[in-house]
Amino acid sequence: KAGVTQTPRYLIKTRGQQVTLSCSPISGHRSVSWYQQTPGQGLQFLFEYFSETQRNKGNFPGRFSGRQFSNSRSEMNVSTLELGDSALYLCASSLGGQRGTGELFFGEGSRLTVL
Amino acid sequence: SQKIEQNSEALNIQEGKTATLTCNYTNYSPAYLQWYRQDPGRGPVFLLLIRENEKEKRKERLKVTFDTTLKQSLFHITASQPADSATYLCAPLAHGNLIFGKGTKLSVKP
């Protein structure tokens, strides 16, 4: 069974640009969650999508947005990039979502560097 | 607001000893708590889940306890091995999503 796939793995952007990250969950998983990981703050919850609906959202500005498609694949977008957005962005899929006590299966992440 | 603290950023132990990692949380009562392992450059990997009505859960050399009175979970690795060296993250459930601690980096020396 294929794991969670995130693309691209690495990318470099400049301030003010925007970026779109993609996540393909494990087949059959309907929930996709996104996290931002930085050395100082650790893993911070961005949002969770379940069956194309945003079910929960973390405390991030509106520049961070996401969506989920009918095949459960998800994308997240960050507009007007700032230096502080440099981080590892992790996607995780699960069967029933975070409310269902199911474990999260993480991808390898997309490492974003903002110059 | 909810707060999760893992006892230390780094823990160094000798091979064969028991590693004990601590996770404390404040201002809420999670229905369950999960532990993950993360290796450098990789995504976290699920290890164990313990519910609020469970005191202890075991899996091979791993043991997790959950004390809802102390608002604390302990994660033990017995007979530790150098291959256990990694960062361990606790993640209690809060308001419908998992809140991760910053992790404890465990180093097991041969």
PDB file of N, CA and C in Angstrom, chain A residues 9 35 37 39-43 45 48 56-57 88 90 97-109 111, chain B residues 31-32 34 36 38 41-47 49 51 87 89 91 93-103:
ATOM      1  N   ARG A   9       9.184  18.056  -2.725  1.00  0.00           N
ATOM      2  CA  ARG A   9       9.881  17.784  -1.474  1.00  0.00           C
ATOM      3  C   ARG A   9      10.655  19.011  -0.993  1.00  0.00           C
ATOM      4  N   TYR A  35       0.275  20.203   8.791  1.00  0.00           N
ATOM      5  CA  TYR A  35       1.009  20.751   9.918  1.00  0.00           C
ATOM      6  C   TYR A  35       2.226  21.520   9.403  1.00  0.00           C
ATOM      7  N   GLN A  37       6.030  22.570  10.622  1.00  0.00           N
ATOM      8  CA  GLN A  37       7.032  22.227  11.630  1.00  0.00           C
ATOM      9  C   GLN A  37       8.248  23.139  11.498  1.00  0.00           C
ATOM     10  N   PRO A  39      11.844  24.529  13.967  1.00  0.00           N
ATOM     11  CA  PRO A  39      12.621  24.163  15.159  1.00  0.00           C
ATOM     12  C   PRO A  39      12.110  24.848  16.417  1.00  0.00           C
ATOM     13  N   GLY A  40      11.653  26.074  16.289  1.00  0.00           N
ATOM     14  CA  GLY A  40      11.248  26.808  17.480  1.00  0.00           C
ATOM     15  C   GLY A  40       9.858  26.471  17.984  1.00  0.00           C
ATOM     16  N   GLN A  41       8.948  26.201  17.091  1.00  0.00           N
ATOM     17  CA  GLN A  41       7.548  26.001  17.469  1.00  0.00           C
ATOM     18  C   GLN A  41       7.097  24.551  17.411  1.00  0.00           C
ATOM     19  N   GLY A  42       7.904  23.690  16.842  1.00  0.00           N
ATOM     20  CA  GLY A  42       7.479  22.299  16.717  1.00  0.00           C
ATOM     21  C   GLY A  42       6.399  22.151  15.655  1.00  0.00           C
ATOM     22  N   LEU A  43       5.591  21.115  15.809  1.00  0.00           N
ATOM     23  CA  LEU A  43       4.504  20.824  14.866  1.00  0.00           C
ATOM     24  C   LEU A  43       3.272  21.640  15.221  1.00  0.00           C
ATOM     25  N   PHE A  45      -0.640  22.745  14.050  1.00  0.00           N
ATOM     26  CA  PHE A  45      -1.773  22.330  13.244  1.00  0.00           C
ATOM     27  C   PHE A  45      -2.263  23.475  12.362  1.00  0.00           C
ATOM     28  N   GLU A  48      -7.580  20.582   8.887  1.00  0.00           N
ATOM     29  CA  GLU A  48      -7.932  19.207   8.531  1.00  0.00           C
ATOM     30  C   GLU A  48      -9.098  19.252   7.558  1.00  0.00           C
ATOM     31  N   ASN A  56     -11.580  21.432  10.623  1.00  0.00           N
ATOM     32  CA  ASN A  56     -10.955  22.109  11.751  1.00  0.00           C
ATOM     33  C   ASN A  56      -9.839  22.990  11.218  1.00  0.00           C
ATOM     34  N   LYS A  57      -9.553  24.048  11.951  1.00  0.00           N
ATOM     35  CA  LYS A  57      -8.548  24.992  11.484  1.00  0.00           C
ATOM     36  C   LYS A  57      -7.724  25.467  12.671  1.00  0.00           C
ATOM     37  N   LEU A  88       9.066  23.079   7.441  1.00  0.00           N
ATOM     38  CA  LEU A  88       8.703  21.788   6.855  1.00  0.00           C
ATOM     39  C   LEU A  88       7.190  21.666   6.961  1.00  0.00           C
ATOM     40  N   LEU A  90       4.042  19.361   6.688  1.00  0.00           N
ATOM     41  CA  LEU A  90       3.733  17.930   6.734  1.00  0.00           C
ATOM     42  C   LEU A  90       2.251  17.698   6.512  1.00  0.00           C
ATOM     43  N   GLY A  97     -10.279  10.486  10.425  1.00  0.00           N
ATOM     44  CA  GLY A  97     -10.009  11.832  10.879  1.00  0.00           C
ATOM     45  C   GLY A  97      -9.526  11.862  12.312  1.00  0.00           C
ATOM     46  N   GLN A  98      -9.118  13.021  12.758  1.00  0.00           N
ATOM     47  CA  GLN A  98      -8.484  13.137  14.067  1.00  0.00           C
ATOM     48  C   GLN A  98      -9.463  12.906  15.209  1.00  0.00           C
ATOM     49  N   ARG A  99     -10.748  13.035  14.963  1.00  0.00           N
ATOM     50  CA  ARG A  99     -11.719  12.793  16.020  1.00  0.00           C
ATOM     51  C   ARG A  99     -11.948  11.300  16.223  1.00  0.00           C
ATOM     52  N   GLY A 100     -11.494  10.488  15.266  1.00  0.00           N
ATOM     53  CA  GLY A 100     -11.830   9.075  15.305  1.00  0.00           C
ATOM     54  C   GLY A 100     -10.816   8.196  15.990  1.00  0.00           C
ATOM     55  N   THR A 101      -9.891   8.792  16.731  1.00  0.00           N
ATOM     56  CA  THR A 101      -8.814   8.072  17.438  1.00  0.00           C
ATOM     57  C   THR A 101      -7.933   7.269  16.515  1.00  0.00           C
ATOM     58  N   GLY A 102      -7.990   7.558  15.231  1.00  0.00           N
ATOM     59  CA  GLY A 102      -7.117   6.845  14.322  1.00  0.00           C
ATOM     60  C   GLY A 102      -5.747   7.471  14.274  1.00  0.00           C
ATOM     61  N   GLU A 103      -4.771   6.647  14.007  1.00  0.00           N
ATOM     62  CA  GLU A 103      -3.424   7.181  13.905  1.00  0.00           C
ATOM     63  C   GLU A 103      -3.299   8.010  12.632  1.00  0.00           C
ATOM     64  N   LEU A 104      -2.371   8.952  12.671  1.00  0.00           N
ATOM     65  CA  LEU A 104      -2.064   9.759  11.506  1.00  0.00           C
ATOM     66  C   LEU A 104      -0.886   9.138  10.774  1.00  0.00           C
ATOM     67  N   PHE A 105      -0.991   9.080   9.460  1.00  0.00           N
ATOM     68  CA  PHE A 105       0.105   8.607   8.618  1.00  0.00           C
ATOM     69  C   PHE A 105       0.680   9.843   7.919  1.00  0.00           C
ATOM     70  N   PHE A 106       1.919  10.158   8.244  1.00  0.00           N
ATOM     71  CA  PHE A 106       2.541  11.362   7.716  1.00  0.00           C
ATOM     72  C   PHE A 106       3.324  11.082   6.442  1.00  0.00           C
ATOM     73  N   GLY A 107       3.354  12.109   5.594  1.00  0.00           N
ATOM     74  CA  GLY A 107       4.258  12.086   4.454  1.00  0.00           C
ATOM     75  C   GLY A 107       5.642  12.544   4.885  1.00  0.00           C
ATOM     76  N   GLU A 108       6.544  12.635   3.933  1.00  0.00           N
ATOM     77  CA  GLU A 108       7.916  13.045   4.237  1.00  0.00           C
ATOM     78  C   GLU A 108       8.045  14.560   4.335  1.00  0.00           C
ATOM     79  N   GLY A 109       7.039  15.267   3.896  1.00  0.00           N
ATOM     80  CA  GLY A 109       7.047  16.718   4.044  1.00  0.00           C
ATOM     81  C   GLY A 109       7.546  17.465   2.826  1.00  0.00           C
ATOM     82  N   ARG A 111       9.749  20.822   2.189  1.00  0.00           N
ATOM     83  CA  ARG A 111      10.571  21.817   2.892  1.00  0.00           C
ATOM     84  C   ARG A 111      10.609  23.100   2.078  1.00  0.00           C
TER      85      ARG A 111
ATOM     86  N   ALA B  31      -9.343  13.332  25.390  1.00  0.00           N
ATOM     87  CA  ALA B  31      -9.983  12.020  25.408  1.00  0.00           C
ATOM     88  C   ALA B  31      -8.962  10.915  25.156  1.00  0.00           C
ATOM     89  N   TYR B  32      -7.898  11.265  24.445  1.00  0.00           N
ATOM     90  CA  TYR B  32      -6.828  10.301  24.239  1.00  0.00           C
ATOM     91  C   TYR B  32      -5.546  11.045  23.899  1.00  0.00           C
ATOM     92  N   GLN B  34      -1.630  10.409  21.849  1.00  0.00           N
ATOM     93  CA  GLN B  34      -0.822   9.561  20.980  1.00  0.00           C
ATOM     94  C   GLN B  34       0.655   9.905  21.139  1.00  0.00           C
ATOM     95  N   TYR B  36       4.386   9.619  18.955  1.00  0.00           N
ATOM     96  CA  TYR B  36       4.979   9.431  17.641  1.00  0.00           C
ATOM     97  C   TYR B  36       6.501   9.477  17.752  1.00  0.00           C
ATOM     98  N   GLN B  38       9.913  10.530  15.405  1.00  0.00           N
ATOM     99  CA  GLN B  38      10.334  11.232  14.197  1.00  0.00           C
ATOM    100  C   GLN B  38      11.840  11.156  14.046  1.00  0.00           C
ATOM    101  N   GLY B  41      14.605  14.479   9.034  1.00  0.00           N
ATOM    102  CA  GLY B  41      14.224  14.549   7.633  1.00  0.00           C
ATOM    103  C   GLY B  41      13.034  13.678   7.249  1.00  0.00           C
ATOM    104  N   ARG B  42      12.383  13.093   8.232  1.00  0.00           N
ATOM    105  CA  ARG B  42      11.240  12.220   7.945  1.00  0.00           C
ATOM    106  C   ARG B  42       9.996  12.723   8.659  1.00  0.00           C
ATOM    107  N   GLY B  43       8.835  12.243   8.218  1.00  0.00           N
ATOM    108  CA  GLY B  43       7.611  12.569   8.925  1.00  0.00           C
ATOM    109  C   GLY B  43       7.470  11.704  10.165  1.00  0.00           C
ATOM    110  N   PRO B  44       6.688  12.161  11.147  1.00  0.00           N
ATOM    111  CA  PRO B  44       6.464  11.361  12.356  1.00  0.00           C
ATOM    112  C   PRO B  44       5.790  10.024  12.035  1.00  0.00           C
ATOM    113  N   VAL B  45       6.088   9.037  12.867  1.00  0.00           N
ATOM    114  CA  VAL B  45       5.492   7.702  12.728  1.00  0.00           C
ATOM    115  C   VAL B  45       4.766   7.346  14.018  1.00  0.00           C
ATOM    116  N   PHE B  46       3.532   6.922  13.904  1.00  0.00           N
ATOM    117  CA  PHE B  46       2.696   6.574  15.060  1.00  0.00           C
ATOM    118  C   PHE B  46       3.285   5.390  15.818  1.00  0.00           C
ATOM    119  N   LEU B  47       3.243   5.512  17.167  1.00  0.00           N
ATOM    120  CA  LEU B  47       3.714   4.423  18.014  1.00  0.00           C
ATOM    121  C   LEU B  47       2.579   3.822  18.850  1.00  0.00           C
ATOM    122  N   LEU B  49      -1.350   4.718  21.127  1.00  0.00           N
ATOM    123  CA  LEU B  49      -2.460   5.580  21.535  1.00  0.00           C
ATOM    124  C   LEU B  49      -2.971   5.083  22.879  1.00  0.00           C
ATOM    125  N   ARG B  51      -6.134   5.907  25.784  1.00  0.00           N
ATOM    126  CA  ARG B  51      -7.360   6.645  26.041  1.00  0.00           C
ATOM    127  C   ARG B  51      -7.406   7.115  27.494  1.00  0.00           C
ATOM    128  N   THR B  87      13.544  11.603  17.789  1.00  0.00           N
ATOM    129  CA  THR B  87      12.730  12.554  18.554  1.00  0.00           C
ATOM    130  C   THR B  87      11.354  11.952  18.761  1.00  0.00           C
ATOM    131  N   LEU B  89       7.447  12.485  20.065  1.00  0.00           N
ATOM    132  CA  LEU B  89       6.436  13.539  20.183  1.00  0.00           C
ATOM    133  C   LEU B  89       5.186  12.987  20.849  1.00  0.00           C
ATOM    134  N   ALA B  91       1.098  13.760  21.591  1.00  0.00           N
ATOM    135  CA  ALA B  91       0.034  14.504  20.907  1.00  0.00           C
ATOM    136  C   ALA B  91      -1.311  14.202  21.543  1.00  0.00           C
ATOM    137  N   LEU B  93      -5.306  14.897  22.173  1.00  0.00           N
ATOM    138  CA  LEU B  93      -6.388  15.420  21.353  1.00  0.00           C
ATOM    139  C   LEU B  93      -7.005  16.631  22.056  1.00  0.00           C
ATOM    140  N   ALA B  94      -7.150  17.737  21.337  1.00  0.00           N
ATOM    141  CA  ALA B  94      -7.740  18.947  21.907  1.00  0.00           C
ATOM    142  C   ALA B  94      -8.697  19.563  20.911  1.00  0.00           C
ATOM    143  N   HIS B  95      -9.953  19.643  21.262  1.00  0.00           N
ATOM    144  CA  HIS B  95     -10.969  20.280  20.416  1.00  0.00           C
ATOM    145  C   HIS B  95     -10.982  19.715  19.009  1.00  0.00           C
ATOM    146  N   GLY B  96     -10.859  18.421  18.907  1.00  0.00           N
ATOM    147  CA  GLY B  96     -11.008  17.777  17.616  1.00  0.00           C
ATOM    148  C   GLY B  96      -9.752  17.632  16.789  1.00  0.00           C
ATOM    149  N   ASN B  97      -8.622  18.088  17.296  1.00  0.00           N
ATOM    150  CA  ASN B  97      -7.405  17.820  16.554  1.00  0.00           C
ATOM    151  C   ASN B  97      -6.231  17.570  17.500  1.00  0.00           C
ATOM    152  N   LEU B  98      -5.235  16.888  16.976  1.00  0.00           N
ATOM    153  CA  LEU B  98      -4.063  16.543  17.781  1.00  0.00           C
ATOM    154  C   LEU B  98      -3.134  17.741  17.899  1.00  0.00           C
ATOM    155  N   ILE B  99      -2.758  18.045  19.132  1.00  0.00           N
ATOM    156  CA  ILE B  99      -1.805  19.115  19.407  1.00  0.00           C
ATOM    157  C   ILE B  99      -0.490  18.455  19.779  1.00  0.00           C
ATOM    158  N   PHE B 100       0.551  18.721  19.037  1.00  0.00           N
ATOM    159  CA  PHE B 100       1.834  18.061  19.254  1.00  0.00           C
ATOM    160  C   PHE B 100       2.725  18.875  20.185  1.00  0.00           C
ATOM    161  N   GLY B 101       3.436  18.161  21.066  1.00  0.00           N
ATOM    162  CA  GLY B 101       4.492  18.784  21.841  1.00  0.00           C
ATOM    163  C   GLY B 101       5.699  18.999  20.938  1.00  0.00           C
ATOM    164  N   LYS B 102       6.700  19.719  21.469  1.00  0.00           N
ATOM    165  CA  LYS B 102       7.873  20.018  20.658  1.00  0.00           C
ATOM    166  C   LYS B 102       8.813  18.827  20.553  1.00  0.00           C
ATOM    167  N   GLY B 103       8.592  17.828  21.391  1.00  0.00           N
ATOM    168  CA  GLY B 103       9.371  16.606  21.278  1.00  0.00           C
ATOM    169  C   GLY B 103      10.561  16.541  22.198  1.00  0.00           C
TER     170      GLY B 103
END
